[in-house]
Amino acid sequence: MGLHTAASPDYDAVVVVSFGGPEGPEEVMPFLRNVTRGRDVPTRRLEEVAEHYLRRGGRSPINDQNRRLVAALDSALGKAGVDLPVYWGNRNWHPMLAEVVEAMRADGVRRALAFVTSAFGSYPGCRQYREDIARAVAGCGGEPEVHKLRLYWNHPGFIEPAAEGVRGALSRLGSAEGTGPRLVFTAHSIPTAMATGAPYERQLREAASLIAERVPPGPGDALRWDLVYQSRSGPPQVPWLEPDVVDHLEGLHREGVGDVVLVPLGFVSDHMEVIHDLDDEAAGAAAAMGMRLVRSPTVGTHPAFVDMIVELVRERLDPGTPRRALGDSGPWPDFCATDCCPRARRDAGGVR
């Protein structure tokens, strides 16, 4: 199954593509089975993850967050004079992407632009979404064409709202203690074999550096920062990116670091993994060690982030639109290389 590689300025819709999540207790296990379809994930592991959702009524916040993003994007496009309807489809739960693409075709959409709620390049964060889109389009006989917008990890519309959130978190933390506050950036771990063929780690480090540069330093030297990972769920014999966020906090505690700002860099909204892995587990571990920990918000529906999506759309409608990016890497191309972000072995995946 091929991926679309040709673009045209003649687009007539935008579709927001996301991960999806359950909205009631009866949906939790079917959702998790969708997430892990084709992988050798034991039922016991699914039941463990299901408890994260069931403790909160079986409802993930991600769909409500996407509804707010779709509404904000629809409004921002209208204010910008871009007359394109906004659709929304998920990889793993309703509204399912295949059904949404079928609805787009029924509405007469011929070409659409897809905004994916993942800023960084990896198999699950980029290529798999491209494959999801291609599969959905193929299921509709090849129509409408759907082209994914470029990665945006270094776009000012992503970096600057994230830095604003870090500054706010630092202000809530108050005066520094001991060695001064440490910024700890987190992202979803992936198998190291998968990371080898992807720009994921490099992009995360550059984004973290760009954000840290926009945060006023504490007493003395500039604030130090680290990049760590969370939400590992694969078999123990398969190497994944490390260090784990809780393990890292324990190491910082041993070093005498007393204050931490946790930055969920790899996520654009405060969905279940952010809440469980950071607000519950990481925060609980920090409290048990006597560390002061504050988490910064994700970009969510920050006006600058929503305006960035409009800007990415404009780039494709008008090739003369400036393509903004911070740092040294420059803007990511519209179309990834054919060998970018390959999938690791089938047994390397886990529950998200």
XYZ file of C-alpha atoms in Angstrom, residues 60-283:
224
model
C -9.893 9.286 28.489
C -9.657 13.073 28.237
C -8.128 12.918 24.751
C -11.358 12.981 22.735
C -12.703 16.016 24.582
C -9.363 17.731 24.054
C -9.537 16.967 20.349
C -13.064 18.343 20.165
C -11.781 21.595 21.630
C -8.868 21.624 19.185
C -11.158 21.031 16.200
C -13.461 23.854 17.310
C -10.528 26.215 17.852
C -9.001 25.321 14.482
C -12.302 25.767 12.673
C -12.652 29.228 14.207
C -9.035 30.195 13.471
C -9.280 29.097 9.843
C -12.423 31.166 9.420
C -10.809 34.246 10.944
C -7.828 33.758 8.628
C -10.102 33.617 5.580
C -9.323 29.944 4.897
C -12.649 28.381 3.907
C -12.010 24.701 4.671
C -14.222 22.432 6.804
C -12.477 20.605 9.642
C -13.006 16.874 10.197
C -11.589 14.664 12.938
C -10.683 10.964 12.925
C -8.777 8.641 15.268
C -6.448 5.696 14.879
C -7.877 3.559 17.670
C -11.367 4.720 18.686
C -14.401 6.565 17.458
C -14.602 8.611 15.401
C -12.475 6.117 13.484
C -10.369 7.563 10.686
C -11.697 5.166 8.017
C -15.293 6.196 8.772
C -14.366 9.876 8.698
C -12.589 9.539 5.342
C -15.707 7.834 3.979
C -17.828 10.732 5.293
C -15.447 13.209 3.650
C -15.865 11.443 0.322
C -19.642 11.460 0.723
C -19.441 15.213 1.377
C -17.631 15.714 -1.913
C -14.124 16.284 -0.515
C -11.515 15.560 -3.182
C -8.246 16.546 -1.466
C -7.654 17.116 2.209
C -4.791 18.087 4.488
C -4.210 16.048 7.642
C -2.935 17.549 10.867
C -1.595 14.816 13.166
C -1.442 15.460 16.913
C 2.183 14.308 17.133
C 5.039 16.756 16.679
C 8.015 14.399 16.342
C 9.264 11.886 13.811
C 8.985 8.211 14.797
C 7.126 5.173 13.543
C 4.113 5.525 15.896
C 4.222 9.335 15.818
C 4.490 9.904 12.071
C 4.864 6.995 9.656
C 2.129 4.904 11.234
C -0.280 7.820 10.903
C 0.671 8.122 7.235
C -0.046 4.419 6.826
C -3.360 4.810 8.673
C -4.343 7.593 6.297
C -3.291 5.608 3.224
C -5.250 2.565 4.432
C -8.367 4.621 5.075
C -8.147 6.228 1.636
C -7.564 2.872 -0.067
C -10.693 1.566 1.662
C -12.652 4.317 -0.100
C -11.326 3.450 -3.537
C -8.520 5.992 -3.424
C -10.675 9.046 -2.769
C -10.296 11.604 -1.343
C -6.559 12.221 -1.449
C -5.266 13.044 2.018
C -1.827 14.594 2.555
C -0.241 14.877 5.969
C 1.106 18.270 7.074
C 4.778 18.477 8.018
C 6.288 17.781 11.426
C 6.343 20.840 13.671
C 8.632 20.029 16.618
C 10.698 23.202 15.984
C 7.928 25.539 14.847
C 7.610 28.666 17.021
C 3.901 27.896 17.404
C 4.883 24.749 19.311
C 8.083 25.888 21.058
C 6.913 29.261 22.371
C 3.671 28.056 24.061
C 5.653 25.211 25.627
C 8.246 27.688 26.945
C 5.450 29.896 28.291
C 4.126 26.880 30.185
C 7.550 26.155 31.658
C 7.916 29.756 32.820
C 4.529 29.498 34.508
C 5.511 26.235 36.193
C 8.713 27.803 37.487
C 6.740 30.688 38.962
C 4.473 28.214 40.770
C 7.517 26.409 42.101
C 8.755 29.611 43.719
C 12.263 30.218 44.963
C 14.866 27.586 44.183
C 16.243 25.300 46.857
C 19.488 23.317 47.040
C 21.112 23.035 43.628
C 18.317 24.963 41.907
C 15.396 23.661 39.837
C 15.958 21.106 37.087
C 13.917 20.958 33.894
C 13.026 17.363 33.044
C 11.552 16.901 29.562
C 9.592 13.696 28.987
C 8.478 11.869 25.867
C 6.936 8.508 25.098
C 9.551 5.776 25.004
C 9.850 3.632 21.883
C 11.986 0.557 21.138
C 15.619 1.480 20.494
C 15.495 -0.470 17.220
C 12.652 1.790 16.122
C 14.461 4.926 17.282
C 17.579 4.046 15.263
C 15.871 4.758 11.949
C 13.987 7.852 13.110
C 14.855 11.491 13.907
C 12.931 11.176 17.183
C 15.716 11.585 19.754
C 17.468 14.348 17.822
C 14.252 16.320 17.401
C 13.322 15.909 21.062
C 16.715 17.188 22.184
C 16.599 20.155 19.839
C 13.069 21.061 20.956
C 14.064 20.766 24.623
C 17.051 23.028 24.001
C 14.907 25.594 22.180
C 12.421 25.676 25.062
C 15.126 25.878 27.731
C 16.706 28.829 25.919
C 13.432 30.718 26.360
C 13.254 30.173 30.108
C 15.000 32.670 32.406
C 17.900 31.010 34.247
C 17.869 30.496 37.965
C 20.526 31.804 40.347
C 23.981 31.490 38.849
C 24.202 29.413 35.695
C 21.373 28.720 33.252
C 18.901 26.036 34.276
C 20.040 22.509 33.563
C 17.724 20.170 31.700
C 17.421 16.466 30.964
C 15.495 14.364 28.459
C 13.806 11.248 29.822
C 11.123 8.809 28.705
C 7.869 7.425 30.027
C 5.104 4.923 29.285
C 7.345 2.026 28.286
C 5.155 -1.053 27.825
C 7.062 -3.575 25.707
C 8.479 -6.965 26.722
C 11.392 -6.657 29.170
C 13.795 -8.380 26.757
C 13.311 -5.628 24.133
C 15.428 -2.473 24.726
C 13.477 0.795 24.819
C 14.668 4.388 25.126
C 15.798 5.319 28.637
C 16.044 6.659 31.306
C 12.563 6.190 32.695
C 11.191 9.348 34.284
C 10.745 7.867 37.776
C 14.207 6.272 37.721
C 15.632 9.631 36.690
C 13.865 11.483 39.501
C 15.353 9.014 41.962
C 18.802 9.749 40.524
C 18.261 13.503 40.814
C 17.210 13.044 44.416
C 20.467 11.251 45.139
C 22.329 14.163 43.546
C 20.603 16.576 45.893
C 18.201 18.143 43.384
C 15.151 19.241 45.329
C 13.050 21.120 42.745
C 11.908 19.783 39.357
C 9.749 21.127 36.565
C 8.419 18.187 34.570
C 7.777 19.095 30.916
C 5.641 16.653 28.844
C 7.471 17.579 25.650
C 6.365 14.595 23.586
C 2.639 15.255 24.024
C 0.435 18.036 22.653
C -2.425 17.478 25.129
C -2.923 16.292 28.716
C -4.304 12.853 27.917
C -4.232 9.649 29.981
C -0.519 8.911 29.715
C 0.396 12.385 30.906
C -2.065 12.176 33.793
C -1.210 8.645 34.940
C 2.526 8.479 34.281
C 3.377 12.031 35.327
C 0.639 13.453 37.548
C 0.163 10.184 39.437
C 3.292 8.018 39.299
C 6.082 10.583 38.832
C 4.516 13.141 41.156
